PDB file of C-alpha atoms in Angstrom:
ATOM      1  CA  MET A 340     -20.743 -16.925  -1.082  1.00 60.00           C
ATOM      2  CA  SER A 341     -21.555 -13.145  -2.517  1.00 73.00           C
ATOM      3  CA  ILE A 342     -18.513 -10.586  -2.642  1.00 81.00           C
ATOM      4  CA  ASN A 343     -19.318  -7.213  -0.974  1.00 79.00           C
ATOM      5  CA  LEU A 344     -17.588  -4.943  -3.772  1.00 86.00           C
ATOM      6  CA  ALA A 345     -18.180  -1.800  -1.736  1.00 86.00           C
ATOM      7  CA  ALA A 346     -16.115  -3.819   1.392  1.00 83.00           C
ATOM      8  CA  ILE A 347     -13.471  -4.673  -0.709  1.00 88.00           C
ATOM      9  CA  THR A 348     -13.497  -0.795  -2.527  1.00 90.00           C
ATOM     10  CA  THR A 349     -12.919   0.733   1.084  1.00 86.00           C
ATOM     11  CA  THR A 350     -11.071  -1.819   2.020  1.00 85.00           C
ATOM     12  CA  ALA A 351      -8.277  -1.124  -1.008  1.00 87.00           C
ATOM     13  CA  LEU A 352      -8.624   2.443  -0.053  1.00 87.00           C
ATOM     14  CA  VAL A 353      -8.020   2.317   3.289  1.00 83.00           C
ATOM     15  CA  ASN A 354      -5.163   0.482   3.002  1.00 83.00           C
ATOM     16  CA  GLY A 355      -3.595   2.676   0.561  1.00 83.00           C
ATOM     17  CA  LEU A 356      -4.105   5.544   2.531  1.00 81.00           C
ATOM     18  CA  ASN A 357      -1.351   2.943   5.446  1.00 78.00           C
ATOM     19  CA  PRO A 358       1.011   5.594   6.494  1.00 74.00           C
ATOM     20  CA  CYS A 359       3.882   3.284   5.393  1.00 73.00           C
ATOM     21  CA  GLY A 360       2.720   3.327   1.777  1.00 71.00           C
ATOM     22  CA  ILE A 361       2.166   7.034   2.006  1.00 76.00           C
ATOM     23  CA  GLY A 362       5.354   7.691   3.867  1.00 74.00           C
ATOM     24  CA  MET A 363       7.694   6.010   1.701  1.00 71.00           C
ATOM     25  CA  MET A 364       6.027   7.464  -1.405  1.00 72.00           C
ATOM     26  CA  ILE A 365       6.972  11.121  -0.252  1.00 75.00           C
ATOM     27  CA  THR A 366      10.497  10.021   0.472  1.00 73.00           C
ATOM     28  CA  PHE A 367      11.055   8.469  -2.665  1.00 71.00           C
ATOM     29  CA  LEU A 368       9.780  11.396  -4.512  1.00 72.00           C
ATOM     30  CA  GLY A 369      12.039  13.637  -2.083  1.00 72.00           C
ATOM     31  CA  TYR A 370      15.235  12.353  -2.906  1.00 70.00           C
ATOM     32  CA  LEU A 371      14.156  12.416  -6.963  1.00 68.00           C
ATOM     33  CA  ILE A 372      14.033  16.425  -6.168  1.00 66.00           C
ATOM     34  CA  VAL A 373      17.255  16.976  -4.365  1.00 63.00           C
ATOM     35  CA  PHE A 374      18.863  14.316  -6.000  1.00 58.00           C
ATOM     36  CA  GLY A 375      17.739  13.414  -9.160  1.00 53.00           C
ATOM     37  CA  GLY A 376      17.927  15.903 -10.900  1.00 48.00           C
ATOM     38  CA  VAL A 377      14.250  17.018 -12.097  1.00 46.00           C
ATOM     39  CA  GLU A 378      14.966  20.463 -12.652  1.00 46.00           C
ATOM     40  CA  LYS A 379      14.989  21.436 -16.350  1.00 43.00           C
ATOM     41  CA  THR A 380      17.049  24.323 -17.893  1.00 41.00           C
ATOM     42  CA  LYS A 381      15.489  27.614 -18.983  1.00 40.00           C
ATOM     43  CA  LYS A 382      15.994  26.080 -23.021  1.00 42.00           C
ATOM     44  CA  GLN A 383      14.082  23.362 -22.508  1.00 45.00           C
ATOM     45  CA  LYS A 384      10.109  23.609 -22.968  1.00 48.00           C
ATOM     46  CA  ILE A 385       8.032  22.679 -20.047  1.00 47.00           C
ATOM     47  CA  LYS A 386       4.982  20.852 -20.924  1.00 51.00           C
ATOM     48  CA  LYS A 387       2.020  20.892 -18.124  1.00 53.00           C
ATOM     49  CA  SER A 388      -1.464  19.443 -18.366  1.00 50.00           C
ATOM     50  CA  LYS A 389      -4.233  22.091 -17.642  1.00 48.00           C
ATOM     51  CA  PHE A 390      -3.648  20.842 -13.866  1.00 49.00           C
ATOM     52  CA  GLY A 391      -0.557  22.595 -14.320  1.00 52.00           C
ATOM     53  CA  ILE A 392       1.408  18.987 -13.891  1.00 55.00           C
ATOM     54  CA  ASP A 393       4.973  18.868 -15.579  1.00 55.00           C
ATOM     55  CA  LEU A 394       3.976  15.903 -18.463  1.00 55.00           C
ATOM     56  CA  ASP A 395       8.277  15.565 -18.857  1.00 56.00           C
ATOM     57  CA  SER A 396       8.918  15.442 -15.358  1.00 68.00           C
ATOM     58  CA  LYS A 397      11.373  12.877 -14.051  1.00 72.00           C
ATOM     59  CA  ILE A 398       9.368  12.676 -10.855  1.00 74.00           C
ATOM     60  CA  LEU A 399       5.838  11.659 -12.489  1.00 80.00           C
ATOM     61  CA  ARG A 400       7.832   8.816 -15.033  1.00 81.00           C
ATOM     62  CA  GLN A 401      10.066   7.586 -12.351  1.00 80.00           C
ATOM     63  CA  GLY A 402       6.815   7.730 -10.106  1.00 81.00           C
ATOM     64  CA  LEU A 403       4.972   5.593 -12.365  1.00 87.00           C
ATOM     65  CA  LEU A 404       7.471   3.290 -12.770  1.00 86.00           C
ATOM     66  CA  TYR A 405       7.293   2.571  -8.708  1.00 84.00           C
ATOM     67  CA  LEU A 406       3.504   2.548  -8.649  1.00 88.00           C
ATOM     68  CA  LEU A 407       3.787   0.034 -11.345  1.00 91.00           C
ATOM     69  CA  SER A 408       6.326  -1.871  -9.075  1.00 88.00           C
ATOM     70  CA  VAL A 409       4.649  -1.837  -6.620  1.00 88.00           C
ATOM     71  CA  PHE A 410       0.819  -3.111  -8.129  1.00 92.00           C
ATOM     72  CA  VAL A 411       2.579  -5.525 -10.010  1.00 93.00           C
ATOM     73  CA  THR A 412       4.255  -7.044  -7.018  1.00 90.00           C
ATOM     74  CA  TYR A 413       0.980  -6.526  -4.536  1.00 90.00           C
ATOM     75  CA  LEU A 414      -1.051  -8.387  -7.551  1.00 93.00           C
ATOM     76  CA  PHE A 415       1.490 -11.018  -7.890  1.00 92.00           C
ATOM     77  CA  LEU A 416       1.315 -11.365  -3.506  1.00 89.00           C
ATOM     78  CA  GLY A 417      -2.603 -11.499  -3.620  1.00 89.00           C
ATOM     79  CA  LEU A 418      -2.648 -14.560  -5.681  1.00 91.00           C
ATOM     80  CA  PHE A 419       0.291 -16.327  -3.793  1.00 90.00           C
ATOM     81  CA  PHE A 420      -1.372 -15.765  -0.587  1.00 87.00           C
ATOM     82  CA  TYR A 421      -5.452 -16.402  -2.318  1.00 88.00           C
ATOM     83  CA  GLY A 422      -3.865 -19.910  -3.582  1.00 86.00           C
ATOM     84  CA  LEU A 423      -2.673 -20.636  -0.138  1.00 83.00           C
ATOM     85  CA  ALA A 424      -5.656 -19.570   1.653  1.00 79.00           C
ATOM     86  CA  PHE A 425      -7.567 -21.661  -0.940  1.00 79.00           C
ATOM     87  CA  TYR A 426      -5.957 -24.475  -0.243  1.00 78.00           C
ATOM     88  CA  LEU A 427      -5.891 -24.179   4.155  1.00 75.00           C
ATOM     89  CA  GLN A 428     -10.027 -23.972   3.738  1.00 69.00           C
ATOM     90  CA  ARG A 429     -10.383 -27.016   2.071  1.00 70.00           C
ATOM     91  CA  LEU A 430      -8.124 -29.303   4.306  1.00 67.00           C
ATOM     92  CA  TRP A 431      -9.478 -30.621   7.465  1.00 59.00           C
ATOM     93  CA  LEU A 432      -8.513 -27.612   9.161  1.00 63.00           C
ATOM     94  CA  ALA A 433     -10.940 -25.821   7.127  1.00 63.00           C
ATOM     95  CA  SER A 434     -13.485 -25.222   9.820  1.00 69.00           C
ATOM     96  CA  VAL A 435     -10.431 -23.303  12.265  1.00 76.00           C
ATOM     97  CA  PHE A 436      -8.963 -21.384   9.652  1.00 73.00           C
ATOM     98  CA  LYS A 437     -11.192 -18.781   9.225  1.00 74.00           C
ATOM     99  CA  TYR A 438     -11.165 -18.202  12.814  1.00 81.00           C
ATOM    100  CA  ILE A 439      -7.313 -18.538  13.324  1.00 80.00           C
ATOM    101  CA  MET A 440      -7.200 -15.796  10.071  1.00 78.00           C
ATOM    102  CA  ALA A 441     -10.110 -13.569  11.990  1.00 82.00           C
ATOM    103  CA  GLY A 442      -8.064 -14.094  15.279  1.00 86.00           C
ATOM    104  CA  ILE A 443      -4.999 -12.488  13.297  1.00 82.00           C
ATOM    105  CA  LEU A 444      -6.775  -9.587  12.082  1.00 84.00           C
ATOM    106  CA  VAL A 445      -7.767  -8.563  15.231  1.00 87.00           C
ATOM    107  CA  VAL A 446      -4.880  -8.655  17.127  1.00 85.00           C
ATOM    108  CA  ALA A 447      -3.266  -6.604  13.923  1.00 82.00           C
ATOM    109  CA  GLY A 448      -6.377  -4.550  14.783  1.00 81.00           C
ATOM    110  CA  LEU A 449      -5.527  -3.527  18.017  1.00 85.00           C
ATOM    111  CA  ILE A 450      -1.822  -3.095  17.246  1.00 82.00           C
ATOM    112  CA  GLN A 451      -2.800  -0.545  15.261  1.00 80.00           C
ATOM    113  CA  PHE A 452      -5.438   1.123  17.837  1.00 83.00           C
ATOM    114  CA  LYS A 453      -2.911   0.625  19.999  1.00 83.00           C
ATOM    115  CA  ASP A 454      -0.666   2.987  18.407  1.00 79.00           C
ATOM    116  CA  VAL A 455      -3.141   5.718  18.158  1.00 78.00           C
ATOM    117  CA  PHE A 456      -3.418   6.480  21.684  1.00 82.00           C
ATOM    118  CA  TRP A 457       0.168   4.409  22.996  1.00 79.00           C
ATOM    119  CA  GLU A 458       2.683   4.669  20.506  1.00 73.00           C
ATOM    120  CA  HIS A 459       4.929   4.268  22.973  1.00 71.00           C
ATOM    121  CA  LEU A 460       4.322   0.984  24.188  1.00 73.00           C
ATOM    122  CA  PRO A 461       6.192  -1.902  22.417  1.00 72.00           C
ATOM    123  CA  PHE A 462       5.491  -4.030  19.455  1.00 70.00           C
ATOM    124  CA  HIS A 463       4.130  -2.181  16.093  1.00 69.00           C
ATOM    125  CA  LEU A 464       2.955  -2.398  12.355  1.00 67.00           C
ATOM    126  CA  ARG A 465       5.232  -0.383  10.678  1.00 67.00           C
ATOM    127  CA  MET A 466       8.423  -1.194   8.109  1.00 65.00           C
ATOM    128  CA  SER A 467      11.625  -1.859  10.089  1.00 63.00           C
ATOM    129  CA  ASN A 468      14.727   0.882  10.672  1.00 66.00           C
ATOM    130  CA  LYS A 469      16.504  -2.098   8.718  1.00 70.00           C
ATOM    131  CA  GLY A 470      14.122  -1.894   5.444  1.00 65.00           C
ATOM    132  CA  TYR A 471      14.196   1.900   5.484  1.00 63.00           C
ATOM    133  CA  GLU A 472      18.173   2.382   5.585  1.00 69.00           C
ATOM    134  CA  LYS A 473      18.211  -0.448   2.994  1.00 70.00           C
ATOM    135  CA  ILE A 474      15.209   1.719   0.770  1.00 69.00           C
ATOM    136  CA  ASN A 475      17.245   4.863   1.221  1.00 67.00           C
ATOM    137  CA  LEU A 476      20.584   3.419   0.725  1.00 70.00           C
ATOM    138  CA  LEU A 477      18.839   2.440  -2.810  1.00 67.00           C
ATOM    139  CA  LEU A 478      17.534   6.344  -3.534  1.00 66.00           C
ATOM    140  CA  ALA A 479      20.787   7.945  -3.196  1.00 63.00           C
ATOM    141  CA  ARG A 480      21.517   5.730  -6.572  1.00 64.00           C
ATOM    142  CA  SER A 481      19.794   6.849 -10.023  1.00 58.00           C
ATOM    143  CA  GLY A 482      18.112   4.965 -13.177  1.00 61.00           C
ATOM    144  CA  LYS A 483      14.867   4.442 -13.785  1.00 64.00           C
ATOM    145  CA  TRP A 484      15.185   0.576 -12.657  1.00 74.00           C
ATOM    146  CA  MET A 485      15.790   1.855  -9.293  1.00 74.00           C
ATOM    147  CA  ALA A 486      11.973   2.845  -9.152  1.00 74.00           C
ATOM    148  CA  VAL A 487      10.809  -0.046  -9.896  1.00 79.00           C
ATOM    149  CA  LEU A 488      13.717  -2.188  -7.169  1.00 80.00           C
ATOM    150  CA  VAL A 489      12.365   0.315  -4.785  1.00 76.00           C
ATOM    151  CA  GLY A 490       8.753  -0.258  -5.303  1.00 78.00           C
ATOM    152  CA  VAL A 491       9.568  -4.284  -4.787  1.00 80.00           C
ATOM    153  CA  LEU A 492      11.997  -3.582  -1.858  1.00 78.00           C
ATOM    154  CA  THR A 493       9.006  -1.128  -0.472  1.00 76.00           C
ATOM    155  CA  THR A 494       5.861  -3.379  -0.778  1.00 75.00           C
ATOM    156  CA  ALA A 495       8.489  -6.478   0.862  1.00 75.00           C
ATOM    157  CA  PHE A 496       9.290  -4.340   4.033  1.00 73.00           C
ATOM    158  CA  SER A 497       6.014  -2.395   4.346  1.00 71.00           C
ATOM    159  CA  THR A 498       4.078  -6.483   4.981  1.00 69.00           C
ATOM    160  CA  PRO A 499       3.906  -5.583   8.773  1.00 70.00           C
ATOM    161  CA  CYS A 500       1.548  -2.542   8.209  1.00 71.00           C
ATOM    162  CA  MET A 501       0.348  -3.065   4.975  1.00 74.00           C
ATOM    163  CA  LEU A 502      -0.340  -6.984   4.374  1.00 77.00           C
ATOM    164  CA  PRO A 503      -3.015  -7.630   7.393  1.00 79.00           C
ATOM    165  CA  LEU A 504      -5.878  -5.786   5.584  1.00 81.00           C
ATOM    166  CA  TYR A 505      -4.955  -7.482   2.260  1.00 85.00           C
ATOM    167  CA  ILE A 506      -3.871 -10.977   3.453  1.00 82.00           C
ATOM    168  CA  GLY A 507      -7.220 -10.420   5.352  1.00 82.00           C
ATOM    169  CA  THR A 508      -9.592  -9.628   2.060  1.00 86.00           C
ATOM    170  CA  THR A 509      -7.525 -12.247   0.201  1.00 87.00           C
ATOM    171  CA  SER A 510      -8.906 -15.040   2.970  1.00 82.00           C
ATOM    172  CA  TYR A 511     -12.588 -13.430   2.083  1.00 83.00           C
ATOM    173  CA  ILE A 512     -11.934 -13.766  -1.661  1.00 87.00           C
ATOM    174  CA  ALA A 513     -10.937 -16.920  -1.144  1.00 83.00           C
ATOM    175  CA  LYS A 514     -13.900 -17.956   1.416  1.00 80.00           C
ATOM    176  CA  SER A 515     -16.344 -16.907  -2.039  1.00 79.00           C
ATOM    177  CA  GLY A 516     -15.682 -20.053  -4.171  1.00 79.00           C
ATOM    178  CA  LEU A 517     -15.674 -17.673  -7.295  1.00 84.00           C
ATOM    179  CA  PRO A 518     -14.536 -18.736 -10.194  1.00 88.00           C
ATOM    180  CA  MET A 519     -10.540 -17.924 -11.166  1.00 90.00           C
ATOM    181  CA  TRP A 520     -11.197 -15.388 -13.698  1.00 90.00           C
ATOM    182  CA  GLN A 521     -13.685 -13.429 -11.510  1.00 91.00           C
ATOM    183  CA  VAL A 522     -11.138 -13.818  -8.349  1.00 91.00           C
ATOM    184  CA  PHE A 523      -8.220 -12.528 -10.774  1.00 94.00           C
ATOM    185  CA  SER A 524     -10.622  -9.432 -11.551  1.00 94.00           C
ATOM    186  CA  LEU A 525     -10.922  -9.035  -7.679  1.00 93.00           C
ATOM    187  CA  PHE A 526      -7.259  -8.618  -7.416  1.00 94.00           C
ATOM    188  CA  VAL A 527      -6.482  -6.331 -10.400  1.00 95.00           C
ATOM    189  CA  TYR A 528      -9.299  -4.005  -8.940  1.00 95.00           C
ATOM    190  CA  TYR A 529      -8.176  -4.102  -5.717  1.00 93.00           C
ATOM    191  CA  ASN A 530      -4.612  -3.011  -6.273  1.00 93.00           C
ATOM    192  CA  LEU A 531      -5.806  -0.541  -8.689  1.00 94.00           C
ATOM    193  CA  VAL A 532      -7.842   1.169  -5.966  1.00 93.00           C
ATOM    194  CA  PHE A 533      -4.893   0.672  -3.356  1.00 90.00           C
ATOM    195  CA  ILE A 534      -2.573   2.572  -5.456  1.00 89.00           C
ATOM    196  CA  LEU A 535      -5.028   5.487  -5.956  1.00 90.00           C
ATOM    197  CA  PRO A 536      -4.009   7.462  -2.984  1.00 85.00           C
ATOM    198  CA  ILE A 537      -0.429   6.822  -3.347  1.00 84.00           C
ATOM    199  CA  LEU A 538      -1.430   8.430  -7.689  1.00 87.00           C
ATOM    200  CA  VAL A 539      -2.766  11.207  -5.900  1.00 85.00           C
ATOM    201  CA  ILE A 540       0.264  12.373  -3.854  1.00 82.00           C
ATOM    202  CA  LEU A 541       2.354  11.776  -6.684  1.00 82.00           C
ATOM    203  CA  LEU A 542       0.206  14.250  -9.215  1.00 83.00           C
ATOM    204  CA  VAL A 543       0.247  16.489  -5.890  1.00 80.00           C
ATOM    205  CA  MET A 544       4.024  16.798  -5.856  1.00 75.00           C
ATOM    206  CA  VAL A 545       4.496  16.755  -9.274  1.00 74.00           C
ATOM    207  CA  GLY A 546       2.345  20.027  -9.276  1.00 68.00           C
ATOM    208  CA  GLY A 547       4.508  21.791  -7.361  1.00 62.00           C
ATOM    209  CA  LYS A 548       3.806  20.992  -3.771  1.00 62.00           C
ATOM    210  CA  GLN A 549       6.892  20.736  -1.080  1.00 66.00           C
ATOM    211  CA  VAL A 550       8.024  17.617   0.636  1.00 64.00           C
ATOM    212  CA  VAL A 551       7.749  19.008   3.990  1.00 69.00           C
ATOM    213  CA  GLU A 552       4.568  20.514   3.232  1.00 73.00           C
ATOM    214  CA  MET A 553       3.348  16.629   2.473  1.00 69.00           C
ATOM    215  CA  LYS A 554       5.588  15.463   5.396  1.00 70.00           C
ATOM    216  CA  GLU A 555       3.429  17.297   7.485  1.00 74.00           C
ATOM    217  CA  TRP A 556       0.339  16.095   5.883  1.00 72.00           C
ATOM    218  CA  GLU A 557       1.355  12.509   6.768  1.00 70.00           C
ATOM    219  CA  HIS A 558       2.231  13.725  10.049  1.00 74.00           C
ATOM    220  CA  LYS A 559      -1.076  15.407  10.847  1.00 76.00           C
ATOM    221  CA  TYR A 560      -3.312  12.622   9.573  1.00 73.00           C
ATOM    222  CA  ASN A 561      -1.285   9.518  10.934  1.00 75.00           C
ATOM    223  CA  LYS A 562      -3.041   8.324  14.078  1.00 81.00           C
ATOM    224  CA  GLN A 563      -6.593   9.032  11.956  1.00 82.00           C
ATOM    225  CA  LEU A 564      -5.573   6.642   9.373  1.00 80.00           C
ATOM    226  CA  ARG A 565      -4.170   3.801  12.161  1.00 81.00           C
ATOM    227  CA  PHE A 566      -7.921   4.372  13.554  1.00 85.00           C
ATOM    228  CA  LEU A 567      -9.577   3.690  10.256  1.00 84.00           C
ATOM    229  CA  MET A 568      -7.098   0.620   9.594  1.00 81.00           C
ATOM    230  CA  SER A 569      -8.028  -0.741  12.923  1.00 84.00           C
ATOM    231  CA  LEU A 570     -11.830  -0.461  12.272  1.00 87.00           C
ATOM    232  CA  PHE A 571     -11.190  -2.480   8.814  1.00 82.00           C
ATOM    233  CA  LEU A 572      -8.990  -5.020  10.244  1.00 82.00           C
ATOM    234  CA  PHE A 573     -11.903  -5.657  12.885  1.00 87.00           C
ATOM    235  CA  GLY A 574     -14.588  -5.432  10.038  1.00 84.00           C
ATOM    236  CA  ILE A 575     -12.798  -7.741   7.850  1.00 80.00           C
ATOM    237  CA  ALA A 576     -12.199 -10.451  10.728  1.00 82.00           C
ATOM    238  CA  TYR A 577     -16.325  -9.970  11.004  1.00 83.00           C
ATOM    239  CA  PHE A 578     -16.517 -10.924   7.952  1.00 76.00           C
ATOM    240  CA  LEU A 579     -14.549 -14.038   7.564  1.00 75.00           C
ATOM    241  CA  VAL A 580     -16.471 -15.713  10.213  1.00 78.00           C
ATOM    242  CA  LYS A 581     -19.872 -14.846   9.923  1.00 74.00           C
TER     243      LYS A 581
END
């Protein structure tokens, strides 16, 4: 089975635009700005790129560490779920596995669609309050390894909202029967595209955009992003069963 690279690219981009990931990145950078001591003294020379980005900024360094942590964690998660899906598709339940996965994706898509119009109703695909509390406690600490740990925990606690699309894509790749080196390349590519929107958020905030402005943007487009995610969840479900 051939792989639709355009579909994988768009799915990765939409998953990267997930309110969970963007919201956590804005919160993380907000903590760095307020508590991380990122301001330089007047005697320090600020080295900026032609786009007005402070190349020596602590926000930039910590943000890139955070992104690298998210990238590596999601890459390993993807390979794990690929192995699981590859194995299950070759057992006796192979004929029904794709329908089970498609059913899960449709349910996830319906929940995302529900949150666009009826957010007050129960059942949501979002990070739990407990997850937010644990990450916020960690954000109060300093040090470069804090960014790495926050990236790993964000990946873990964001699974309800970010994993359905990823697992759907993983099952789609497992169905293709491609050799392992191509599979690995696809996962590297997917995750590079996945972190692209968060990288843009990082560069925008390092360039001087205020946390409040970014939070307003996130809130303004939250429903549109959830609607997009619901459509892509339905789309991946279709690709799995066709």
